Tab-separated table of C-alpha atoms and ligand atoms in Angstrom:
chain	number	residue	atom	x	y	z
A	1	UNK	CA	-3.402	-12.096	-30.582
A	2	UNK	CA	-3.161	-14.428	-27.566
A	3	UNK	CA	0.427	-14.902	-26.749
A	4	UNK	CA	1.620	-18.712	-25.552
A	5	UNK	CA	1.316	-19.893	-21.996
A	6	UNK	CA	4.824	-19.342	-20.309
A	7	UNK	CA	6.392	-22.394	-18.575
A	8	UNK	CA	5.668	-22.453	-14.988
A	9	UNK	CA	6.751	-26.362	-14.358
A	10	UNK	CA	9.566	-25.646	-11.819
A	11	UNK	CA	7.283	-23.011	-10.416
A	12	UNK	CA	3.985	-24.882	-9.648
A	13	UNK	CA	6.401	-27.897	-8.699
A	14	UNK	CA	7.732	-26.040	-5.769
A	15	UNK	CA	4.048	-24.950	-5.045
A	16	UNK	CA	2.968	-28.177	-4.697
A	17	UNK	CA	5.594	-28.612	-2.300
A	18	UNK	CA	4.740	-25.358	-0.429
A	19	UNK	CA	1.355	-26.922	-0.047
A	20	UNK	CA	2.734	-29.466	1.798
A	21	UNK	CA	3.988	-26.983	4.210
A	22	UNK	CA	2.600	-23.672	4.714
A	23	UNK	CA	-1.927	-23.014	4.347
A	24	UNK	CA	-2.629	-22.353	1.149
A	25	UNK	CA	1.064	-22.868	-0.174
A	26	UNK	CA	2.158	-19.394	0.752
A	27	UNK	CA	3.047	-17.206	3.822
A	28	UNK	CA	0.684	-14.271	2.993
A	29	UNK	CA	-2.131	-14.777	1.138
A	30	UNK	CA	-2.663	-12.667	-2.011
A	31	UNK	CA	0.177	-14.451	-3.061
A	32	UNK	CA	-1.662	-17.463	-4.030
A	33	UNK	CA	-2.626	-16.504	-7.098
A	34	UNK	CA	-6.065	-17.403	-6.223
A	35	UNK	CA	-7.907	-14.379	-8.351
A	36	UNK	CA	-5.908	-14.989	-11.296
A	37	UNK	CA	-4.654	-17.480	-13.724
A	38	UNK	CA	-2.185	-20.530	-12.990
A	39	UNK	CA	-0.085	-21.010	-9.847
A	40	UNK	CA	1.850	-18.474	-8.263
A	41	UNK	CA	5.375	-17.514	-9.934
A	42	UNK	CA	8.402	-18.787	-7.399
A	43	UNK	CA	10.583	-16.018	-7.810
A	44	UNK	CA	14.508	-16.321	-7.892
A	45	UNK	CA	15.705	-13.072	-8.087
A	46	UNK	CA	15.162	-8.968	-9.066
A	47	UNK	CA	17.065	-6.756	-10.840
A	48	UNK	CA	16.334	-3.283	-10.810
A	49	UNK	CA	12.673	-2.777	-12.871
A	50	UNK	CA	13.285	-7.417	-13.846
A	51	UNK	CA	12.111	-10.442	-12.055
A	52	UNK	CA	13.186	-13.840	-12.860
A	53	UNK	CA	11.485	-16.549	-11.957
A	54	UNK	CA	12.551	-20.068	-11.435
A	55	UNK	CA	11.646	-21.323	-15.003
A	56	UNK	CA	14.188	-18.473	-16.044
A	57	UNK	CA	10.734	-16.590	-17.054
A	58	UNK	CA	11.822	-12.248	-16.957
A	59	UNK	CA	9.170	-9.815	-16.288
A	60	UNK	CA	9.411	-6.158	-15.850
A	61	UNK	CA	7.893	-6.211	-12.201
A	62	UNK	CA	5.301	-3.214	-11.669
A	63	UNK	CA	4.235	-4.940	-8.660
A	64	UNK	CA	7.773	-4.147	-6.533
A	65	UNK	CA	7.301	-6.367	-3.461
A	66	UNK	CA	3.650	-4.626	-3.434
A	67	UNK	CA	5.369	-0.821	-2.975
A	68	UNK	CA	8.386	-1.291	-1.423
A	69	UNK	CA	10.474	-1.012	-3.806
A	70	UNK	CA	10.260	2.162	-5.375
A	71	UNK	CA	14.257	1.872	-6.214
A	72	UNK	CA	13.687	-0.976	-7.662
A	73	UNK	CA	15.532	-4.245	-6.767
A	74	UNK	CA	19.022	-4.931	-5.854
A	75	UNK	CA	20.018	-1.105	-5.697
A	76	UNK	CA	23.202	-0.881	-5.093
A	77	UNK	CA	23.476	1.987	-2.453
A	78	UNK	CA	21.005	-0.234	-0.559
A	79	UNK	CA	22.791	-3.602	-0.993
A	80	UNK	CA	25.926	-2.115	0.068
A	81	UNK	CA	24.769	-0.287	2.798
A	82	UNK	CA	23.079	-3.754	4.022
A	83	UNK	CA	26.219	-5.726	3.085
A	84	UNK	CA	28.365	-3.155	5.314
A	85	UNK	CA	26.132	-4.121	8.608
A	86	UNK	CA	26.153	-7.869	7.876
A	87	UNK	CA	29.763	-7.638	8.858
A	88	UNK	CA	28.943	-5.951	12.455
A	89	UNK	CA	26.663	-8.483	13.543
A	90	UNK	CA	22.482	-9.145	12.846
A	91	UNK	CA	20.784	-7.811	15.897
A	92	UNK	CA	21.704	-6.530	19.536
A	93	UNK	CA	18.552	-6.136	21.271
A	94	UNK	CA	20.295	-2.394	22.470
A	95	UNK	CA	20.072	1.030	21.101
A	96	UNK	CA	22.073	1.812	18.038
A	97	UNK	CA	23.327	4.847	15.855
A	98	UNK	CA	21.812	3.740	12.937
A	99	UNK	CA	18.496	4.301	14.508
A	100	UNK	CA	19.086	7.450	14.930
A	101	UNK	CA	20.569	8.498	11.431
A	102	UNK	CA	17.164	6.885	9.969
A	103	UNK	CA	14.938	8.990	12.408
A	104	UNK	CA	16.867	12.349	11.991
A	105	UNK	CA	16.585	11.641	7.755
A	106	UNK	CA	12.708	11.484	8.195
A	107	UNK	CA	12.124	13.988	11.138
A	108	UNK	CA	14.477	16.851	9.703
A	109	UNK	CA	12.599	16.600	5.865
A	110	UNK	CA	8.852	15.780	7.251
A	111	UNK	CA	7.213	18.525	9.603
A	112	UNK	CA	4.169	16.130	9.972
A	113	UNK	CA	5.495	14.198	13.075
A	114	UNK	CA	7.993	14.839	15.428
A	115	UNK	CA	9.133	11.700	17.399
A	116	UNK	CA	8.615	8.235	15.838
A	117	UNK	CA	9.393	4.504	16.900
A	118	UNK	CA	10.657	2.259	14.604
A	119	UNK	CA	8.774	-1.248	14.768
A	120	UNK	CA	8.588	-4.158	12.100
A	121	UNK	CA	5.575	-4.133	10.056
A	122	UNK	CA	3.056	-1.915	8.944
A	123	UNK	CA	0.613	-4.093	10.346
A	124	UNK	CA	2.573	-3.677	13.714
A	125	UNK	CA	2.470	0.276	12.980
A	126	UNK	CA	-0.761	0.095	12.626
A	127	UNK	CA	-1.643	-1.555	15.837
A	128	UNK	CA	0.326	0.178	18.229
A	129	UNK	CA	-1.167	3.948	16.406
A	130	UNK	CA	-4.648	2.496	17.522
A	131	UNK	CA	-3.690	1.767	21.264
A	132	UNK	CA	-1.458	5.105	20.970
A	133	UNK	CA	-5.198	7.080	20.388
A	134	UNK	CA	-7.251	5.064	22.560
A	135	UNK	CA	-4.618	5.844	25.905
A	136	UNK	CA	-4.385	9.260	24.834
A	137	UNK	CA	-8.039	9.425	24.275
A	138	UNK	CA	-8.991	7.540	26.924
A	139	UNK	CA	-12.114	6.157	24.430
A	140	UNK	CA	-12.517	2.773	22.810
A	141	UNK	CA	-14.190	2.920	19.560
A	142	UNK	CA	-12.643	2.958	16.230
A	143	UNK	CA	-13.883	4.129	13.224
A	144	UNK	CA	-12.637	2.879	9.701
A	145	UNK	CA	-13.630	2.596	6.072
A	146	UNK	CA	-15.162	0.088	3.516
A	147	UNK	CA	-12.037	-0.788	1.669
A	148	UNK	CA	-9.120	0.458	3.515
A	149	UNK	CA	-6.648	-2.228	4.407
A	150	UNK	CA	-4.764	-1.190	7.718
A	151	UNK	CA	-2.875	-5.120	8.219
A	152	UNK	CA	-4.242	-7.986	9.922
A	153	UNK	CA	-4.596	-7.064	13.632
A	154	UNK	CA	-7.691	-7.764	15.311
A	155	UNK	CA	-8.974	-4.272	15.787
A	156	UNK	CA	-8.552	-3.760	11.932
A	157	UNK	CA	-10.162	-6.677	10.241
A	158	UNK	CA	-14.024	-5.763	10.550
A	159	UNK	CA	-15.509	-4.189	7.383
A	160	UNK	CA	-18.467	-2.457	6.323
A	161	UNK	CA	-21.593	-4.005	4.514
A	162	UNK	CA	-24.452	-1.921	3.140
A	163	UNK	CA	-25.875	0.981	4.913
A	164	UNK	CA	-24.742	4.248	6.627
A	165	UNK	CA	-23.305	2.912	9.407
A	166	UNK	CA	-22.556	-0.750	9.625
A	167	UNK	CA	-21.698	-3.072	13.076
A	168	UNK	CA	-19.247	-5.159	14.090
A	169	UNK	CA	-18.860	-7.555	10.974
A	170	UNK	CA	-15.844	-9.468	10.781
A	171	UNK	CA	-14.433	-10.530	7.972
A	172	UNK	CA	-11.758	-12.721	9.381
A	173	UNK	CA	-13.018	-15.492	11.559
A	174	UNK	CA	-11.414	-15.745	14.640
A	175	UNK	CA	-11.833	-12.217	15.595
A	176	UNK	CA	-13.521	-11.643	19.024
A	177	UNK	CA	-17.236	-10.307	18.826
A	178	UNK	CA	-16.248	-7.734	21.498
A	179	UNK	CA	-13.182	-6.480	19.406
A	180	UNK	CA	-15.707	-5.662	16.190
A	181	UNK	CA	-17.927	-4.399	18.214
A	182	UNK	CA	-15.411	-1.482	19.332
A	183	UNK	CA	-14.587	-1.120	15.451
A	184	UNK	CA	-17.293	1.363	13.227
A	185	UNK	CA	-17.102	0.698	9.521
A	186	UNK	CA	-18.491	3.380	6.841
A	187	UNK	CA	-18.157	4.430	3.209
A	188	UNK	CA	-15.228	6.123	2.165
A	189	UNK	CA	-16.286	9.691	0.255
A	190	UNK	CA	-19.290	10.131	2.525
A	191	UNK	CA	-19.618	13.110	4.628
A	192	UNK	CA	-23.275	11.912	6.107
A	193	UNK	CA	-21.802	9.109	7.267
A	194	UNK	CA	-19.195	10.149	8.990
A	195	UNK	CA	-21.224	12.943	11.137
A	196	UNK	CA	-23.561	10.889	11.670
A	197	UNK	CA	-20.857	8.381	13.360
A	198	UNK	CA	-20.368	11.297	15.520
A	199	UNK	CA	-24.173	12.046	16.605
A	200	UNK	CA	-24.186	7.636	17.161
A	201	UNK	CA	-21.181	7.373	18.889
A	202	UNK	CA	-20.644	11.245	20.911
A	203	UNK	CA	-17.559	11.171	23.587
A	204	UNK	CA	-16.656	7.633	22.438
A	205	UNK	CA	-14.061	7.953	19.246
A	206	UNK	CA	-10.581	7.629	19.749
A	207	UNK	CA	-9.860	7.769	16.013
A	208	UNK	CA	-10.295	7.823	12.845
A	209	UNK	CA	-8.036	6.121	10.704
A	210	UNK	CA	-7.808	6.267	6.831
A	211	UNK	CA	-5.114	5.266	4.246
A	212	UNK	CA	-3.419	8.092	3.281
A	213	UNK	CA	-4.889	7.560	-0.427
A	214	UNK	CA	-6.942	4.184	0.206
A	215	UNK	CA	-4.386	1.716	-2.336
A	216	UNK	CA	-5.118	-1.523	-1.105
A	217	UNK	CA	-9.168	-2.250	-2.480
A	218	UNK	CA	-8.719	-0.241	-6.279
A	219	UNK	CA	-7.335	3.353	-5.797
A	220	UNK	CA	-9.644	5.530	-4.551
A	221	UNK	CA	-8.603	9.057	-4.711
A	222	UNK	CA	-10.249	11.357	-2.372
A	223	UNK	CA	-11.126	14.754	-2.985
A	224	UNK	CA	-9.363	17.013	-0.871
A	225	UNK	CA	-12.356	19.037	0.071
A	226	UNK	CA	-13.402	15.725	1.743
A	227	UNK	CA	-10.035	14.738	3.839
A	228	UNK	CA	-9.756	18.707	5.090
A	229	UNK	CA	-13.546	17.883	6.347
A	230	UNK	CA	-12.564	14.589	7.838
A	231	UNK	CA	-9.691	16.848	9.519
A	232	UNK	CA	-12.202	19.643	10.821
A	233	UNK	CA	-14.566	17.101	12.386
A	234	UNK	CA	-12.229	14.481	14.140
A	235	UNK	CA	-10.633	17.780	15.861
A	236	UNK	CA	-14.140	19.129	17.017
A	237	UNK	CA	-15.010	16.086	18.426
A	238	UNK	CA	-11.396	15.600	20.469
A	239	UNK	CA	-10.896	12.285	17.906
A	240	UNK	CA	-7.202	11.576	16.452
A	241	UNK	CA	-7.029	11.116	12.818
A	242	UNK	CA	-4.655	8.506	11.299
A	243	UNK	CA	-3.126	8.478	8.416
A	244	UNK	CA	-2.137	5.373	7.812
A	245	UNK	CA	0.780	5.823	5.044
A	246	UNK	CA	2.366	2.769	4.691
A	247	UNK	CA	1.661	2.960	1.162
A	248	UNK	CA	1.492	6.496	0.624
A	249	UNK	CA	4.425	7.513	3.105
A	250	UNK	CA	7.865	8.146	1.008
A	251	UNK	CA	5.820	7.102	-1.899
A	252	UNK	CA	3.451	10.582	-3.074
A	253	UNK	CA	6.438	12.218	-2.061
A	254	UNK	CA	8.954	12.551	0.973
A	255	UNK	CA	5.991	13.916	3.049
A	256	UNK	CA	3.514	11.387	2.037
A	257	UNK	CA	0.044	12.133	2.021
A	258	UNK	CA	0.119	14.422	4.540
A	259	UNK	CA	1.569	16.831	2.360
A	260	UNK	CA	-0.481	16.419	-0.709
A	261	UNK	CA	-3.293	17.185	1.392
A	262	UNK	CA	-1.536	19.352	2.996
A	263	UNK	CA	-3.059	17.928	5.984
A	264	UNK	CA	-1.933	17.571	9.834
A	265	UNK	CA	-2.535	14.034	11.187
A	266	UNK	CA	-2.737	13.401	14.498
A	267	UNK	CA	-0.511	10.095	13.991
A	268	UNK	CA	1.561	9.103	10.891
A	269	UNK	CA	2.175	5.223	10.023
A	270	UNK	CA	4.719	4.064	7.843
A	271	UNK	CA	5.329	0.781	6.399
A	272	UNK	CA	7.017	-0.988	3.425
A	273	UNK	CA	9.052	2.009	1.653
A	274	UNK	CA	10.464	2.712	4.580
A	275	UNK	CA	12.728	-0.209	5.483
A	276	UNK	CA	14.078	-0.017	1.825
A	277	UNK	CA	13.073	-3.565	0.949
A	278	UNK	CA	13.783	-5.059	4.177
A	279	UNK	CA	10.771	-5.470	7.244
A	280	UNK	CA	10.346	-2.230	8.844
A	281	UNK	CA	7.337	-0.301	9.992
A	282	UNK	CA	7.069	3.114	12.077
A	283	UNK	CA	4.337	5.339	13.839
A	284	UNK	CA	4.927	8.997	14.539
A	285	UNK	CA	3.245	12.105	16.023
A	286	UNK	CA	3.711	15.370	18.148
A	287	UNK	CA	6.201	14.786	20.934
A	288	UNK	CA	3.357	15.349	22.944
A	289	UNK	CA	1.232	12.484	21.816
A	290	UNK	CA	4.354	10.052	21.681
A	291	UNK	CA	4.871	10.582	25.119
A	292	UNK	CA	2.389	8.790	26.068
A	293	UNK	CA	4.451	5.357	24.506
A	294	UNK	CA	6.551	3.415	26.719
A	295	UNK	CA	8.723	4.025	28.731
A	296	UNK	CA	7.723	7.326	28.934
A	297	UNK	CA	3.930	6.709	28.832
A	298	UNK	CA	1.706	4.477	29.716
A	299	UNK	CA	0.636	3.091	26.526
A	300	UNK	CA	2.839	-0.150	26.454
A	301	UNK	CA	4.647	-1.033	22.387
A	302	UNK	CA	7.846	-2.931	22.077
A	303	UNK	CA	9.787	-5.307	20.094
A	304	UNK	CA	12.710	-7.468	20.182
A	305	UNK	CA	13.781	-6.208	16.858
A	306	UNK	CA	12.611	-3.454	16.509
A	307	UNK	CA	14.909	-0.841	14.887
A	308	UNK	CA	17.059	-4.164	13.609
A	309	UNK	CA	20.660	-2.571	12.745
A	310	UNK	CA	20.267	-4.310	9.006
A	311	UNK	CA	16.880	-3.271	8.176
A	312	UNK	CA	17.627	0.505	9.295
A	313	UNK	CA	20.822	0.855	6.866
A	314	UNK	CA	18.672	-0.343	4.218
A	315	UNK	CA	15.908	2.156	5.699
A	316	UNK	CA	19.126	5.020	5.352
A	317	UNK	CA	20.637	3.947	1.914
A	318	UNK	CA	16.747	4.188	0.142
A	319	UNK	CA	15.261	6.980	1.887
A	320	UNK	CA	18.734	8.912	1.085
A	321	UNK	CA	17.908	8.717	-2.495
A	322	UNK	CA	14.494	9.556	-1.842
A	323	UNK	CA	15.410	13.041	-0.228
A	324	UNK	CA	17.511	14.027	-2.511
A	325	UNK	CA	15.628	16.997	-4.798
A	326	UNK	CA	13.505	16.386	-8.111
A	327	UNK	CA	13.350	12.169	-7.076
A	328	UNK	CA	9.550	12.350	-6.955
A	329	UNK	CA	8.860	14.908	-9.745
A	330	UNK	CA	10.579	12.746	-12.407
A	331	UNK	CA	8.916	9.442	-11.357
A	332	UNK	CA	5.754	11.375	-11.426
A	333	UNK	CA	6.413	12.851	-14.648
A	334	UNK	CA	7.540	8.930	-15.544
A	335	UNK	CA	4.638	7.635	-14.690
A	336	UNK	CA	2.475	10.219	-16.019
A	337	UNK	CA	3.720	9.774	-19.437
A	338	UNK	CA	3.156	5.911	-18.982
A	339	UNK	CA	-0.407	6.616	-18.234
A	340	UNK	CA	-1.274	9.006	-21.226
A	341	UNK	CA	0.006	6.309	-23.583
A	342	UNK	CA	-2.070	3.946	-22.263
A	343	UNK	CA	-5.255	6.159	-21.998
A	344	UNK	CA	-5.263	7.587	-24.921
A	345	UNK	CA	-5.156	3.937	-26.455
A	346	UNK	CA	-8.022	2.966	-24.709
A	347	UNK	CA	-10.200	6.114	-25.718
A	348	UNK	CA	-9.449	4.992	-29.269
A	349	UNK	CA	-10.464	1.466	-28.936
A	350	UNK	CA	-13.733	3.061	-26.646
A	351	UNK	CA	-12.661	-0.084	-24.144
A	352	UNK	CA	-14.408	0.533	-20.954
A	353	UNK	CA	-11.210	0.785	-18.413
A	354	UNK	CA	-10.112	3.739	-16.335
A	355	UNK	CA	-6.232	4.101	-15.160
A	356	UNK	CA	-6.610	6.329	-12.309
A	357	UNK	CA	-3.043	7.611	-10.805
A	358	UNK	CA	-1.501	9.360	-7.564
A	359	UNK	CA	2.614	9.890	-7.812
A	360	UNK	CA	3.889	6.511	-8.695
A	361	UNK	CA	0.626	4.907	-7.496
A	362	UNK	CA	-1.699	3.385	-10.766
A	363	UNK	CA	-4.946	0.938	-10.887
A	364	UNK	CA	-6.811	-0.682	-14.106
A	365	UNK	CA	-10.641	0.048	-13.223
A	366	UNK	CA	-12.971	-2.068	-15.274
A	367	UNK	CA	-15.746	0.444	-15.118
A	368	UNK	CA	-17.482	3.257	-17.121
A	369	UNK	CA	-17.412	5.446	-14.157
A	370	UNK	CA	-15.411	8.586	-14.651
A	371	UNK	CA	-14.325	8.245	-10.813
A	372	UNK	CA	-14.113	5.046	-8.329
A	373	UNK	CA	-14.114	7.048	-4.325
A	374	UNK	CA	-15.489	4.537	-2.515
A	375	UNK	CA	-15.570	0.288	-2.364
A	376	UNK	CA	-19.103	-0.273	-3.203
A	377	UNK	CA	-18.666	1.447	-6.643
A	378	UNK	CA	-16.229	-1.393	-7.378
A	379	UNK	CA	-18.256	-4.307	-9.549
A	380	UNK	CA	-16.979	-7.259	-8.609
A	381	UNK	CA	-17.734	-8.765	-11.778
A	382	UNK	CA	-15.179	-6.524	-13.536
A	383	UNK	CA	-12.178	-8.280	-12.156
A	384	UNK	CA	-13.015	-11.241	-14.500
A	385	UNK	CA	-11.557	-8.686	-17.099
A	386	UNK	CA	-8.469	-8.191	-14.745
A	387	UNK	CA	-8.293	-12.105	-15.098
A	388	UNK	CA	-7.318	-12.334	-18.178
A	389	UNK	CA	-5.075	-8.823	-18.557
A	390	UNK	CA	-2.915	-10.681	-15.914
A	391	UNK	CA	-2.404	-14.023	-17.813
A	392	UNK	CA	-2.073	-11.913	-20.986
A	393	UNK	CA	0.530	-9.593	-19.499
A	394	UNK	CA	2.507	-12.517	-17.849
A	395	UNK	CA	2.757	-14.167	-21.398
A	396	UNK	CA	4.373	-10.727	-22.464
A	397	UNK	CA	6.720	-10.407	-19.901
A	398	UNK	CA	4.739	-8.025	-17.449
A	399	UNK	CA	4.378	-9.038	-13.933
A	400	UNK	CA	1.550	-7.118	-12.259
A	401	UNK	CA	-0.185	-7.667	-8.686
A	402	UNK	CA	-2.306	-11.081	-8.761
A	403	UNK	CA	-5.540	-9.447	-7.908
A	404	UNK	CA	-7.600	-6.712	-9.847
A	405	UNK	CA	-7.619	-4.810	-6.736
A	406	UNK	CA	-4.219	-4.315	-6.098
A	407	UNK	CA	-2.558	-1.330	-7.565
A	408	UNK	CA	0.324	-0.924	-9.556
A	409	UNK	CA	3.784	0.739	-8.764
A	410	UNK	CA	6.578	2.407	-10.604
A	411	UNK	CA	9.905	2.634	-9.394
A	412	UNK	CA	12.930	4.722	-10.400
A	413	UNK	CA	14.768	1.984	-12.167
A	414	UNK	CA	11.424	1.327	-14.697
A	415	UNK	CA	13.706	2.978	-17.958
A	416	UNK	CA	11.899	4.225	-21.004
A	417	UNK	CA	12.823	0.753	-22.620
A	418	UNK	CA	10.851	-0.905	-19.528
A	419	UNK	CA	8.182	1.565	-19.960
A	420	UNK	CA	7.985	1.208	-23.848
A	421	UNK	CA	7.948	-3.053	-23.775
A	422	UNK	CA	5.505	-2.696	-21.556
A	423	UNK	CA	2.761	-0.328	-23.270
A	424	UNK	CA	3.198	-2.644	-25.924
A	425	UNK	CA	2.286	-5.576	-23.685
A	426	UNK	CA	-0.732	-3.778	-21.942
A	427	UNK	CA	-2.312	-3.009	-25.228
A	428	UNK	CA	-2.075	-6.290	-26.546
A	429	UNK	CA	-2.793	-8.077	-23.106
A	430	UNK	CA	-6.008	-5.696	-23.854
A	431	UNK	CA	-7.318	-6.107	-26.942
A	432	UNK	CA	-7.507	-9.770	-25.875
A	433	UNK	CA	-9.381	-8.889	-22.866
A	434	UNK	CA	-11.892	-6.966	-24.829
A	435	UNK	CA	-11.723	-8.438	-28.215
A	436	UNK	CA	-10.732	-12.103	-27.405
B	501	LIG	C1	0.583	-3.130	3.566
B	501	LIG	C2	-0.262	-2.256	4.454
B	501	LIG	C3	-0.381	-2.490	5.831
B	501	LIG	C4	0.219	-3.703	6.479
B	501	LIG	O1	1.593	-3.714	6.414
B	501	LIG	P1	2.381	-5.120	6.585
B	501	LIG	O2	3.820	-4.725	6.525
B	501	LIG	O3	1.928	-5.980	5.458
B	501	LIG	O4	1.996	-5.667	7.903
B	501	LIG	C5	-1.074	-1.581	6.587
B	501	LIG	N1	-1.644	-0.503	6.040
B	501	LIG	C6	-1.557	-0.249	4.729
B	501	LIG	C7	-2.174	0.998	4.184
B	501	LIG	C8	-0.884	-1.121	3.889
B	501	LIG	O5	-0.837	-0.884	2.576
């Protein structure tokens, strides 16, 4: 049965304000609530697995500031820990301990990278790998895939269309021609493709950078068979390989993907888990390779506040609780159990939806298909379904990622009660999607 429309009048008034200030009404786009139902949900505070909004709506939030939040909100080791610095003063522009306490917690438990420099986005993480590989490299071109989502920098924002090997595309206006043009685009799950980029392109790859498990276009889990090849071939060919684990990194487990590949990367990024809630992004690799950074290299990366004194105690108090032994087995086991329920509902009614899952990571797939490894197998028309899950869930209390493509999360403080209210809520929210 179709639950009744929550109130969003004190939300979608300040949106129209919003409008009146920022493009779009927001300052990031997928928050506009542009895929889904209604305007977008002002939020007024979080409380461990709850949101409230401002018409005193509660969810239980599975989106968590889009991964972040893995602790959930307002934890209190973290909000102390931040509350402890606010005392001290906001920023310095100098070196200080804290920095260090938050790179010896993620060098001394992660044999993956061994120096690192702290910056303040993942997008910025991102950005500064790429020019890390091409002055190590010495080469220009790029080469991503159809679907990854490695933040908004120039170099970054070209994607694939049909084909084996597609040019130069942009997707975002206002990229330079000459910028796209340095920036090869091919399937995900394709091993053709990607020698192929080699034979096209010999002497002239400076990386190769993939998500760690691609989470930002549906989750599409790659076999491991294929990320060992993607390894063996970047190496022969004197290319770095990125992992770009700003989702992934703290998140499939201390070690991020790396590990559950059991994969070396040339160069690590991490991103929102990292800073514990607050705006932090990192890069790492071999000593060897970071030496080539400022001011011992002469690949150039800086930032006035970078390693900010209150962002890195929040970085300390999360990724604290994160080392500490068992965390990521029990969310696992958490979410696992989630999952099944939800599954083995679906089987029953014969809906056509898929819930594939990676550590805490989960996605809704619309599809028939037993497996979803690469962007084109995504039909667009299925995220009409997602549609109305969303404004179903909503009414029920369950706040999940406005967009069909975005994954979902589950953080430590999701309790069984959480978890419970919201199977409930998902198998409701679809048997109106599929039954009306
Ligand atoms: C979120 C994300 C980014 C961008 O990070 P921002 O902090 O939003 O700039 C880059 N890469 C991946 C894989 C991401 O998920």
């Amino acid at each position: 049965m179709k639950a009744q429309d929550i109130s969003r009048e004190k939300s979608a008034e300040l949106f129209e304000k919003a409008k009146k200030y920022f493009p779009g009404g927001v300052n990031s786009p997928v928050r506009a609530f542009k895929s889904v139902y209604g305007t977008p949900l002002f939020i007024e505070k979080g409380d461990k697995a709850h949101l409230w909004d401002a018409d005193g709506n509660e969810f239980i939030d599975f989106c968590c500031s889009w991964g972040p939040l893995i602790l959930g909100h307002n934890h209190p080791a973290i909000r102390e820990a931040v509350q402890a610095q606010l005392g001290k003063g906001l920023s310095f522009g100098a070196p200080t301990l804290l920095e260090n306490e938050l790179a010896e917690l993620i060098l001394s438990n992660n044999k993956y990278i061994e120096k690192i420099r702290f910056v303040s986005s993942g997008t910025e993480a991102v950005m500064s790998a790429i020019r890390l590989a091409r002055g190590y490299t010495k080469r220009d071109k790029i080469v991503k895939f159809e679907g990854c989502y490695h933040g908004h920098s120039d170099s970054l924002l070209v994607k694939a269309g049909s084909g084996l090997v597609t040019f130069g595309e942009t997707s975002s206006a206002g990229v330079p021609k000459a910028f796209a043009d340095e920036t090869i685009v091919i399937s995900l799950n394709d091993k053709k493709a990607l020698e192929q980029v080699f034979v096209d392109f010999k002497d002239q790859i400076a990386a190769v950078i993939i998500e760690g498990v691609p989470a930002n276009n549906g989750l599409l889990i790659q076999d491991k068979e294929y990320i060992h090849f993607l390894r063996e071939i970047t190496k022969a060919h004197g290319t770095l390989l990125i992992f770009d684990e700003v989702i992934t990194g703290f998140r499939l487990g201390f070690e991020g993907a790396a590990k559950y590949y059991d994969i070396q990367p040339d160069i690590i990024t991490y991103g929102k888990i990292i800073g514990g809630g607050m705006p932090v992004g990192a890069y790492g690799a071999s000593a060897e390779i970071m030496s080539n950074i400022s001011p011992d290299g002469a690949v150039y990366q800086a930032g006035t506040l970078s390693g900010n004194p209150v962002a890195m105690a929040a970085g300390i108090a999360a990724l604290q609780v994160l080392a500490q032994p068992g965390f990521y087995e029990k969310l696992e086991k958490t979410t696992q159990q989630f999952v099944e329920e939800i599954r083995s509902f679906v089987t029953e009614k014969n809906y056509e939806v898929k819930i594939f899952t990676v550590g805490s990571i989960f996605w809704f797939a619309f599809t028939a298909q037993e497996k979803i490894q690469s962007a084109e197998q995504i039909d667009p028309a299925s995220m009409e379904k997602y549609k109305v899950m969303h404004r179903e869930l909503l009414n029920r209390g369950i706040y999940f990622g406005p967009s069909g493509y975005e994954v979902g999360f589950i953080s430590a403080a999701h309790t069984e009660e959480d978890l419970n209210k919201a199977v409930t809520a998902i198998k409701e929210a679809l048997m109106v999607t599929f039954e009306g």
